[in-house]
Amino acid sequence: MPSPDAGQTQLGGSGPGQQLPPPSGSGQPHPLGLGATTAQFGAGPHSGPFAEQQAGPHTGPFGEQHNPFAAPGQQPGPQTGQYYLPPGQLPPAPARPKGRGKVVAGVAALVLLVGGLSGGIGGYLGYTFANDSSSVSSLDSPRPASQTSNAPAGSVEDVANKLLPSVVQIRVTTRSGAGEGSGFIISSNGQIVTNNHVIEGAATGGDIKVVFADGKTVSGKILGRDPSSDIAVIQADGVSGLPVVNLGNSGDMKIGQNVVAVGSPFDLAGTVTSGIVSSLDRPVSAGGDSNSQATVLNAIQTDAAINPGNSGGPLVNMQGQVIGINSAIYSPSQGQGQAGSVGIGFAIPMDQARRTIDEIVKTGKPKQTVLGVKVESTEQGARISEITTGGAAEKAGLKAGDVITKFGDRRIDESDTLVAAVRSKAPGDKVTITLADNKTVEATLDGVEVG
């Protein structure tokens, strides 16, 4: 089957993430797999990751029946114990032994005496041992002094202190269900960056709520969104003086470098996880608009735990600068349950996202970078199956049947790699394209308005 237009046409995606069934209905959870989006859609009433099945009345923790009024240790079943005579009847007196009565009594007295003496000695020794000054108890240690020093610069604690006040939880309610995601504040008057797949359900009529770190909740509206890059900007209503994040340079990131992810996985707001950059320039499909137009991310791969609900939250370096937008996870599970982190998460690089965010803020209509071709994967690279008339590829002299093996300095091994490479550039950028026959052409990339 032909692959979609590099940077221009549709790729299959997972849509707005997992959705809750509507309050009075039911629905199938959205499976998450490779490229699964991480917007969490909460569980129904009386369920969830911490939900427990409750036992019925008068049952024990393992299902056995018991009497709630029984004394501790009492077992069910017939009662046994001392035998009682009818009222007024005395038990027969035991036969009195003949002779040696005084001796027996003396022995009994001796036994009592020895028992009393032993008990006294044992009690004294126990008291002496318990109060022995050579024994050590943790309870006798003084309480440690409170730690008042600042977190070491560049530590996860330091990064968390910087980022948490600027990260929000986003709740979206639509006619078909409800969902949660994350976002981060880029302006003090309430402009917030998130993923398109977090808020796209509200684009056709839905409610957006923004929950800040201090618990304050306000309404929000969409300023603009780009399904092709899975980026959106929303505006929180009636706020000012908010703390904003610092944007970093994702191009400086190296494999193995430490990073921190912040967001609201499984509705747990303000969650911080840490890891490393596992890979760079990873082509990953995720997100998509209401027509299932997918994105192909030129993603940062990380092993920092990213789960449903982390979508739209920041991935930051150890200086506390945002270098990516958490967007997708890989999960081998394709069942009906919600996927979770297996240490393979993906974030949109900030260098790619920043241009789109800026266009949304300024005009509300971002531009998607396109080459003007449709391509399919081959063993050599990406074969052009269709050329857009008047597009960048046609102007550069490319034609259907050409196989692209390099885009600039990047090797192209399949169609998704070419799509990701094109979308990582800006409209107007010039790039050298190498073909399978070693021929090279210069192309100036186009921009198509979206949103």
CSV table of N, CA and C in Angstrom, one decimal, residues 226-355:
chain,number,residue,atom,x,y,z
A,226,ASP,N,-2.3,21.7,15.8
A,226,ASP,CA,-1.8,21.2,14.6
A,226,ASP,C,-1.8,19.7,14.7
A,227,PRO,N,-2.8,19.0,14.1
A,227,PRO,CA,-2.8,17.5,14.2
A,227,PRO,C,-1.5,16.9,13.6
A,228,SER,N,-0.9,17.5,12.6
A,228,SER,CA,0.2,16.9,12.0
A,228,SER,C,1.5,16.8,12.8
A,229,SER,N,1.5,17.7,13.8
A,229,SER,CA,2.7,17.7,14.7
A,229,SER,C,2.3,17.3,16.1
A,230,ASP,N,1.0,17.1,16.3
A,230,ASP,CA,0.4,16.7,17.6
A,230,ASP,C,0.6,17.8,18.7
A,231,ILE,N,0.5,19.1,18.3
A,231,ILE,CA,0.8,20.2,19.2
A,231,ILE,C,-0.5,21.1,19.2
A,232,ALA,N,-0.8,21.6,20.4
A,232,ALA,CA,-1.9,22.5,20.6
A,232,ALA,C,-1.5,23.5,21.7
A,233,VAL,N,-2.2,24.7,21.6
A,233,VAL,CA,-2.0,25.7,22.6
A,233,VAL,C,-3.4,26.1,23.1
A,234,ILE,N,-3.6,26.1,24.4
A,234,ILE,CA,-4.9,26.5,25.0
A,234,ILE,C,-4.7,27.7,25.9
A,235,GLN,N,-5.8,28.4,26.1
A,235,GLN,CA,-5.8,29.6,26.9
A,235,GLN,C,-6.6,29.4,28.2
A,236,ALA,N,-6.0,29.5,29.4
A,236,ALA,CA,-6.7,29.4,30.6
A,236,ALA,C,-7.4,30.8,30.9
A,237,ASP,N,-8.7,30.7,31.3
A,237,ASP,CA,-9.5,31.9,31.5
A,237,ASP,C,-9.2,32.6,32.9
A,238,GLY,N,-9.1,34.0,32.8
A,238,GLY,CA,-9.1,34.8,34.0
A,238,GLY,C,-7.9,34.6,34.9
A,239,VAL,N,-6.7,34.4,34.4
A,239,VAL,CA,-5.6,34.2,35.2
A,239,VAL,C,-4.5,35.2,34.8
A,240,SER,N,-3.5,35.4,35.7
A,240,SER,CA,-2.4,36.3,35.4
A,240,SER,C,-1.3,36.0,36.5
A,241,GLY,N,-0.1,36.5,36.1
A,241,GLY,CA,1.0,36.3,37.1
A,241,GLY,C,1.5,34.9,37.3
A,242,LEU,N,1.2,34.0,36.3
A,242,LEU,CA,1.6,32.6,36.4
A,242,LEU,C,3.1,32.4,36.2
A,243,PRO,N,3.7,31.4,36.8
A,243,PRO,CA,5.1,31.0,36.6
A,243,PRO,C,5.2,30.3,35.2
A,244,VAL,N,6.2,30.7,34.4
A,244,VAL,CA,6.3,30.1,33.1
A,244,VAL,C,7.6,29.2,33.1
A,245,VAL,N,7.6,28.3,32.1
A,245,VAL,CA,8.8,27.4,31.9
A,245,VAL,C,9.9,28.1,31.1
A,246,ASN,N,11.1,27.6,31.2
A,246,ASN,CA,12.1,28.0,30.3
A,246,ASN,C,12.3,26.9,29.2
A,247,LEU,N,12.3,27.4,27.9
A,247,LEU,CA,12.4,26.5,26.8
A,247,LEU,C,13.9,26.3,26.5
A,248,GLY,N,14.2,25.0,26.2
A,248,GLY,CA,15.6,24.7,25.9
A,248,GLY,C,15.8,24.4,24.5
A,249,ASN,N,17.0,23.9,24.2
A,249,ASN,CA,17.4,23.5,22.8
A,249,ASN,C,17.6,22.0,22.7
A,250,SER,N,16.6,21.4,22.1
A,250,SER,CA,16.6,19.9,21.9
A,250,SER,C,17.8,19.4,21.1
A,251,GLY,N,18.3,20.3,20.2
A,251,GLY,CA,19.4,19.9,19.3
A,251,GLY,C,20.7,19.7,20.1
A,252,ASP,N,20.7,20.1,21.3
A,252,ASP,CA,21.9,19.9,22.1
A,252,ASP,C,21.9,18.6,22.9
A,253,MET,N,20.8,17.9,22.9
A,253,MET,CA,20.6,16.7,23.6
A,253,MET,C,21.5,15.6,23.1
A,254,LYS,N,22.1,14.8,24.0
A,254,LYS,CA,22.9,13.6,23.6
A,254,LYS,C,22.3,12.4,24.2
A,255,ILE,N,22.5,11.2,23.5
A,255,ILE,CA,22.1,10.0,24.0
A,255,ILE,C,22.8,9.7,25.3
A,256,GLY,N,22.0,9.3,26.3
A,256,GLY,CA,22.6,9.0,27.6
A,256,GLY,C,22.4,10.2,28.6
A,257,GLN,N,22.0,11.3,28.1
A,257,GLN,CA,21.9,12.5,29.0
A,257,GLN,C,20.7,12.4,29.9
A,258,ASN,N,20.8,12.8,31.1
A,258,ASN,CA,19.7,12.7,32.1
A,258,ASN,C,18.6,13.7,31.7
A,259,VAL,N,17.3,13.2,31.9
A,259,VAL,CA,16.1,14.0,31.7
A,259,VAL,C,15.1,13.7,32.8
A,260,VAL,N,14.1,14.6,32.9
A,260,VAL,CA,13.0,14.5,33.9
A,260,VAL,C,11.7,14.7,33.1
A,261,ALA,N,10.7,13.9,33.4
A,261,ALA,CA,9.4,14.1,32.9
A,261,ALA,C,8.4,14.5,34.0
A,262,VAL,N,7.5,15.4,33.7
A,262,VAL,CA,6.6,15.9,34.7
A,262,VAL,C,5.2,15.9,34.1
A,263,GLY,N,4.2,15.4,34.8
A,263,GLY,CA,2.8,15.4,34.3
A,263,GLY,C,1.9,14.7,35.3
A,264,SER,N,0.8,14.2,34.7
A,264,SER,CA,-0.3,13.7,35.5
A,264,SER,C,-0.7,12.3,35.1
A,265,PRO,N,0.2,11.3,35.2
A,265,PRO,CA,-0.1,10.0,34.8
A,265,PRO,C,-1.2,9.4,35.6
A,266,PHE,N,-2.2,8.7,34.9
A,266,PHE,CA,-3.3,8.1,35.6
A,266,PHE,C,-4.0,9.0,36.6
A,267,ASP,N,-4.1,10.3,36.3
A,267,ASP,CA,-4.8,11.3,37.1
A,267,ASP,C,-4.0,11.6,38.3
A,268,LEU,N,-2.7,11.3,38.4
A,268,LEU,CA,-1.9,11.6,39.6
A,268,LEU,C,-1.1,12.9,39.3
A,269,ALA,N,-1.7,14.0,39.5
A,269,ALA,CA,-1.1,15.3,39.1
A,269,ALA,C,0.2,15.5,39.9
A,270,GLY,N,1.1,16.2,39.2
A,270,GLY,CA,2.4,16.6,39.8
A,270,GLY,C,3.3,15.5,39.9
A,271,THR,N,3.3,14.5,39.1
A,271,THR,CA,4.2,13.3,39.2
A,271,THR,C,5.5,13.6,38.4
A,272,VAL,N,6.6,13.3,39.1
A,272,VAL,CA,7.9,13.5,38.5
A,272,VAL,C,8.6,12.2,38.4
A,273,THR,N,9.2,11.9,37.2
A,273,THR,CA,10.0,10.7,36.9
A,273,THR,C,11.3,11.1,36.2
A,274,SER,N,12.3,10.3,36.3
A,274,SER,CA,13.6,10.6,35.7
A,274,SER,C,14.1,9.5,34.9
A,275,GLY,N,15.0,9.8,34.0
A,275,GLY,CA,15.6,8.8,33.2
A,275,GLY,C,16.7,9.4,32.3
A,276,ILE,N,16.9,8.8,31.1
A,276,ILE,CA,17.9,9.3,30.2
A,276,ILE,C,17.3,9.4,28.8
A,277,VAL,N,18.1,10.1,27.9
A,277,VAL,CA,17.7,10.1,26.5
A,277,VAL,C,18.2,8.8,26.0
A,278,SER,N,17.2,7.9,25.5
A,278,SER,CA,17.6,6.6,25.0
A,278,SER,C,18.0,6.6,23.5
A,279,SER,N,17.4,7.5,22.8
A,279,SER,CA,17.7,7.7,21.4
A,279,SER,C,17.2,9.0,20.9
A,280,LEU,N,17.6,9.4,19.7
A,280,LEU,CA,17.2,10.7,19.1
A,280,LEU,C,16.7,10.4,17.6
A,281,ASP,N,15.9,11.3,17.1
A,281,ASP,CA,15.4,11.2,15.7
A,281,ASP,C,14.8,9.9,15.5
A,282,ARG,N,13.9,9.5,16.4
A,282,ARG,CA,13.1,8.3,16.2
A,282,ARG,C,11.8,8.5,15.6
A,283,PRO,N,11.5,8.0,14.4
A,283,PRO,CA,10.3,8.2,13.7
A,283,PRO,C,9.2,7.4,14.4
A,284,VAL,N,8.1,8.1,14.9
A,284,VAL,CA,7.1,7.4,15.6
A,284,VAL,C,5.7,8.0,15.2
A,285,SER,N,4.8,7.2,14.9
A,285,SER,CA,3.4,7.7,14.6
A,285,SER,C,2.6,7.8,15.9
A,286,ALA,N,1.9,8.9,16.1
A,286,ALA,CA,1.1,9.0,17.3
A,286,ALA,C,0.1,10.1,17.1
A,287,GLY,N,-0.9,10.2,17.9
A,287,GLY,CA,-1.9,11.3,17.9
A,287,GLY,C,-2.8,11.1,16.7
A,288,GLY,N,-3.2,12.3,16.1
A,288,GLY,CA,-4.2,12.3,15.0
A,288,GLY,C,-5.4,13.1,15.3
A,289,ASP,N,-6.0,13.7,14.3
A,289,ASP,CA,-7.1,14.5,14.5
A,289,ASP,C,-8.4,13.7,14.4
A,290,SER,N,-9.6,14.3,14.3
A,290,SER,CA,-10.8,13.6,14.3
A,290,SER,C,-11.0,12.7,13.1
A,291,ASN,N,-10.2,13.0,12.0
A,291,ASN,CA,-10.3,12.2,10.8
A,291,ASN,C,-9.1,11.2,10.8
A,292,SER,N,-8.5,10.9,12.0
A,292,SER,CA,-7.4,10.0,12.1
A,292,SER,C,-6.2,10.3,11.3
A,293,GLN,N,-6.0,11.6,11.0
A,293,GLN,CA,-4.8,12.0,10.4
A,293,GLN,C,-3.6,11.9,11.4
A,294,ALA,N,-2.7,11.1,11.2
A,294,ALA,CA,-1.7,10.8,12.2
A,294,ALA,C,-0.5,11.8,12.0
A,295,THR,N,0.3,11.8,13.1
A,295,THR,CA,1.5,12.5,13.0
A,295,THR,C,2.7,11.5,12.9
A,296,VAL,N,3.7,11.9,12.4
A,296,VAL,CA,5.0,11.1,12.4
A,296,VAL,C,6.0,12.0,13.2
A,297,LEU,N,6.3,11.7,14.4
A,297,LEU,CA,7.2,12.5,15.2
A,297,LEU,C,8.6,12.1,14.9
A,298,ASN,N,9.4,13.1,14.9
A,298,ASN,CA,10.9,12.9,14.8
A,298,ASN,C,11.3,13.0,16.3
A,299,ALA,N,11.0,11.9,17.0
A,299,ALA,CA,10.9,12.0,18.5
A,299,ALA,C,12.2,11.7,19.2
A,300,ILE,N,12.3,12.3,20.4
A,300,ILE,CA,13.2,11.9,21.4
A,300,ILE,C,12.7,10.7,22.2
A,301,GLN,N,13.5,9.7,22.3
A,301,GLN,CA,13.1,8.5,23.0
A,301,GLN,C,13.7,8.5,24.4
A,302,THR,N,13.0,8.2,25.4
A,302,THR,CA,13.5,8.2,26.8
A,302,THR,C,12.9,7.1,27.6
A,303,ASP,N,13.7,6.7,28.6
A,303,ASP,CA,13.2,5.6,29.5
A,303,ASP,C,12.6,6.2,30.8
A,304,ALA,N,12.5,7.5,30.9
A,304,ALA,CA,11.8,8.1,32.0
A,304,ALA,C,10.3,7.6,31.9
A,305,ALA,N,9.8,7.2,33.0
A,305,ALA,CA,8.4,6.6,33.0
A,305,ALA,C,7.4,7.6,32.5
A,306,ILE,N,6.8,7.3,31.4
A,306,ILE,CA,5.7,8.1,30.8
A,306,ILE,C,4.5,7.2,30.7
A,307,ASN,N,3.4,7.6,31.2
A,307,ASN,CA,2.1,6.8,31.2
A,307,ASN,C,1.0,7.6,30.7
A,308,PRO,N,-0.2,6.9,30.5
A,308,PRO,CA,-1.4,7.6,30.1
A,308,PRO,C,-1.7,8.8,31.1
A,309,GLY,N,-1.9,10.0,30.5
A,309,GLY,CA,-2.0,11.2,31.4
A,309,GLY,C,-0.8,12.1,31.3
A,310,ASN,N,0.3,11.5,30.9
A,310,ASN,CA,1.6,12.4,30.8
A,310,ASN,C,1.6,13.2,29.5
A,311,SER,N,0.7,12.9,28.6
A,311,SER,CA,0.7,13.6,27.3
A,311,SER,C,0.6,15.1,27.4
A,312,GLY,N,1.4,15.8,26.7
A,312,GLY,CA,1.4,17.2,26.8
A,312,GLY,C,2.3,17.8,27.8
A,313,GLY,N,2.8,17.0,28.7
A,313,GLY,CA,3.7,17.5,29.8
A,313,GLY,C,5.1,17.6,29.3
A,314,PRO,N,6.0,18.3,30.0
A,314,PRO,CA,7.3,18.6,29.6
A,314,PRO,C,8.3,17.5,29.9
A,315,LEU,N,9.2,17.3,28.9
A,315,LEU,CA,10.5,16.6,29.2
A,315,LEU,C,11.6,17.6,29.3
A,316,VAL,N,12.3,17.6,30.4
A,316,VAL,CA,13.3,18.7,30.6
A,316,VAL,C,14.7,18.1,30.9
A,317,ASN,N,15.7,19.0,30.6
A,317,ASN,CA,17.0,18.7,30.9
A,317,ASN,C,17.3,19.0,32.4
A,318,MET,N,18.5,18.8,32.8
A,318,MET,CA,18.8,18.9,34.2
A,318,MET,C,19.1,20.4,34.6
A,319,GLN,N,18.9,21.3,33.7
A,319,GLN,CA,18.9,22.7,34.0
A,319,GLN,C,17.5,23.2,34.1
A,320,GLY,N,16.5,22.3,34.0
A,320,GLY,CA,15.1,22.7,34.2
A,320,GLY,C,14.5,23.3,32.9
A,321,GLN,N,15.1,23.1,31.8
A,321,GLN,CA,14.6,23.7,30.5
A,321,GLN,C,13.9,22.6,29.7
A,322,VAL,N,12.7,23.0,29.2
A,322,VAL,CA,11.9,22.1,28.4
A,322,VAL,C,12.6,21.8,27.1
A,323,ILE,N,12.9,20.5,26.8
A,323,ILE,CA,13.5,20.1,25.6
A,323,ILE,C,12.6,19.2,24.8
A,324,GLY,N,11.4,18.9,25.3
A,324,GLY,CA,10.5,18.0,24.5
A,324,GLY,C,9.1,18.0,25.1
A,325,ILE,N,8.1,17.6,24.4
A,325,ILE,CA,6.7,17.5,24.8
A,325,ILE,C,6.3,16.0,24.8
A,326,ASN,N,6.1,15.4,26.0
A,326,ASN,CA,5.8,14.0,26.0
A,326,ASN,C,4.5,13.7,25.3
A,327,SER,N,4.6,12.7,24.4
A,327,SER,CA,3.4,12.5,23.5
A,327,SER,C,3.0,11.0,23.3
A,328,ALA,N,3.9,10.1,23.4
A,328,ALA,CA,3.6,8.7,23.0
A,328,ALA,C,4.4,7.7,23.9
A,329,ILE,N,3.8,6.5,24.0
A,329,ILE,CA,4.6,5.4,24.6
A,329,ILE,C,4.5,4.2,23.8
A,330,TYR,N,5.4,3.3,23.9
A,330,TYR,CA,5.4,2.0,23.3
A,330,TYR,C,4.9,1.0,24.4
A,331,SER,N,4.0,0.1,24.1
A,331,SER,CA,3.5,-0.9,25.0
A,331,SER,C,3.3,-2.2,24.2
A,332,PRO,N,3.8,-3.3,24.6
A,332,PRO,CA,3.6,-4.5,23.9
A,332,PRO,C,2.1,-5.1,24.0
A,333,SER,N,1.4,-4.5,25.0
A,333,SER,CA,0.0,-5.0,25.3
A,333,SER,C,-0.9,-4.4,24.3
A,334,GLN,N,-1.7,-5.2,23.7
A,334,GLN,CA,-2.8,-4.7,22.8
A,334,GLN,C,-4.2,-5.1,23.3
A,335,GLY,N,-4.3,-5.5,24.6
A,335,GLY,CA,-5.5,-5.9,25.2
A,335,GLY,C,-6.4,-4.8,25.5
A,336,GLN,N,-7.4,-5.1,26.3
A,336,GLN,CA,-8.4,-4.1,26.6
A,336,GLN,C,-8.0,-3.2,27.8
A,337,GLY,N,-7.0,-3.6,28.5
A,337,GLY,CA,-6.5,-2.8,29.7
A,337,GLY,C,-5.7,-1.6,29.2
A,338,GLN,N,-5.5,-0.7,30.1
A,338,GLN,CA,-4.7,0.5,29.8
A,338,GLN,C,-3.2,0.1,29.8
A,339,ALA,N,-2.5,0.6,28.8
A,339,ALA,CA,-1.1,0.4,28.8
A,339,ALA,C,-0.4,1.2,29.8
A,340,GLY,N,0.8,0.8,30.1
A,340,GLY,CA,1.7,1.5,31.1
A,340,GLY,C,3.1,1.5,30.6
A,341,SER,N,3.9,2.2,31.3
A,341,SER,CA,5.3,2.4,30.9
A,341,SER,C,6.1,1.1,30.9
A,342,VAL,N,6.8,0.9,29.8
A,342,VAL,CA,7.8,-0.2,29.8
A,342,VAL,C,9.2,0.4,29.6
A,343,GLY,N,9.3,1.7,29.8
A,343,GLY,CA,10.6,2.3,29.7
A,343,GLY,C,10.9,2.8,28.2
A,344,ILE,N,9.9,2.9,27.4
A,344,ILE,CA,10.1,3.4,26.0
A,344,ILE,C,9.0,4.5,25.8
A,345,GLY,N,9.4,5.7,26.0
A,345,GLY,CA,8.5,6.8,25.8
A,345,GLY,C,9.1,7.8,24.7
A,346,PHE,N,8.2,8.6,24.1
A,346,PHE,CA,8.6,9.5,23.1
A,346,PHE,C,8.1,10.9,23.3
A,347,ALA,N,9.0,11.9,23.0
A,347,ALA,CA,8.6,13.3,23.1
A,347,ALA,C,8.9,14.0,21.8
A,348,ILE,N,8.1,15.1,21.5
A,348,ILE,CA,8.3,15.9,20.4
A,348,ILE,C,9.5,16.9,20.7
A,349,PRO,N,10.5,16.9,19.9
A,349,PRO,CA,11.7,17.8,20.2
A,349,PRO,C,11.2,19.3,20.2
A,350,MET,N,11.7,20.0,21.2
A,350,MET,CA,11.3,21.4,21.3
A,350,MET,C,11.7,22.3,20.1
A,351,ASP,N,12.8,22.0,19.5
A,351,ASP,CA,13.3,22.7,18.3
A,351,ASP,C,12.2,22.6,17.2
A,352,GLN,N,11.6,21.5,17.1
A,352,GLN,CA,10.5,21.3,16.1
A,352,GLN,C,9.2,21.9,16.6
A,353,ALA,N,8.9,21.8,17.9
A,353,ALA,CA,7.7,22.3,18.4
A,353,ALA,C,7.6,23.8,18.5
A,354,ARG,N,8.7,24.4,18.8
A,354,ARG,CA,8.7,25.8,19.1
A,354,ARG,C,8.2,26.7,17.9
A,355,ARG,N,8.5,26.3,16.7
A,355,ARG,CA,8.0,27.1,15.5
A,355,ARG,C,6.5,27.0,15.4
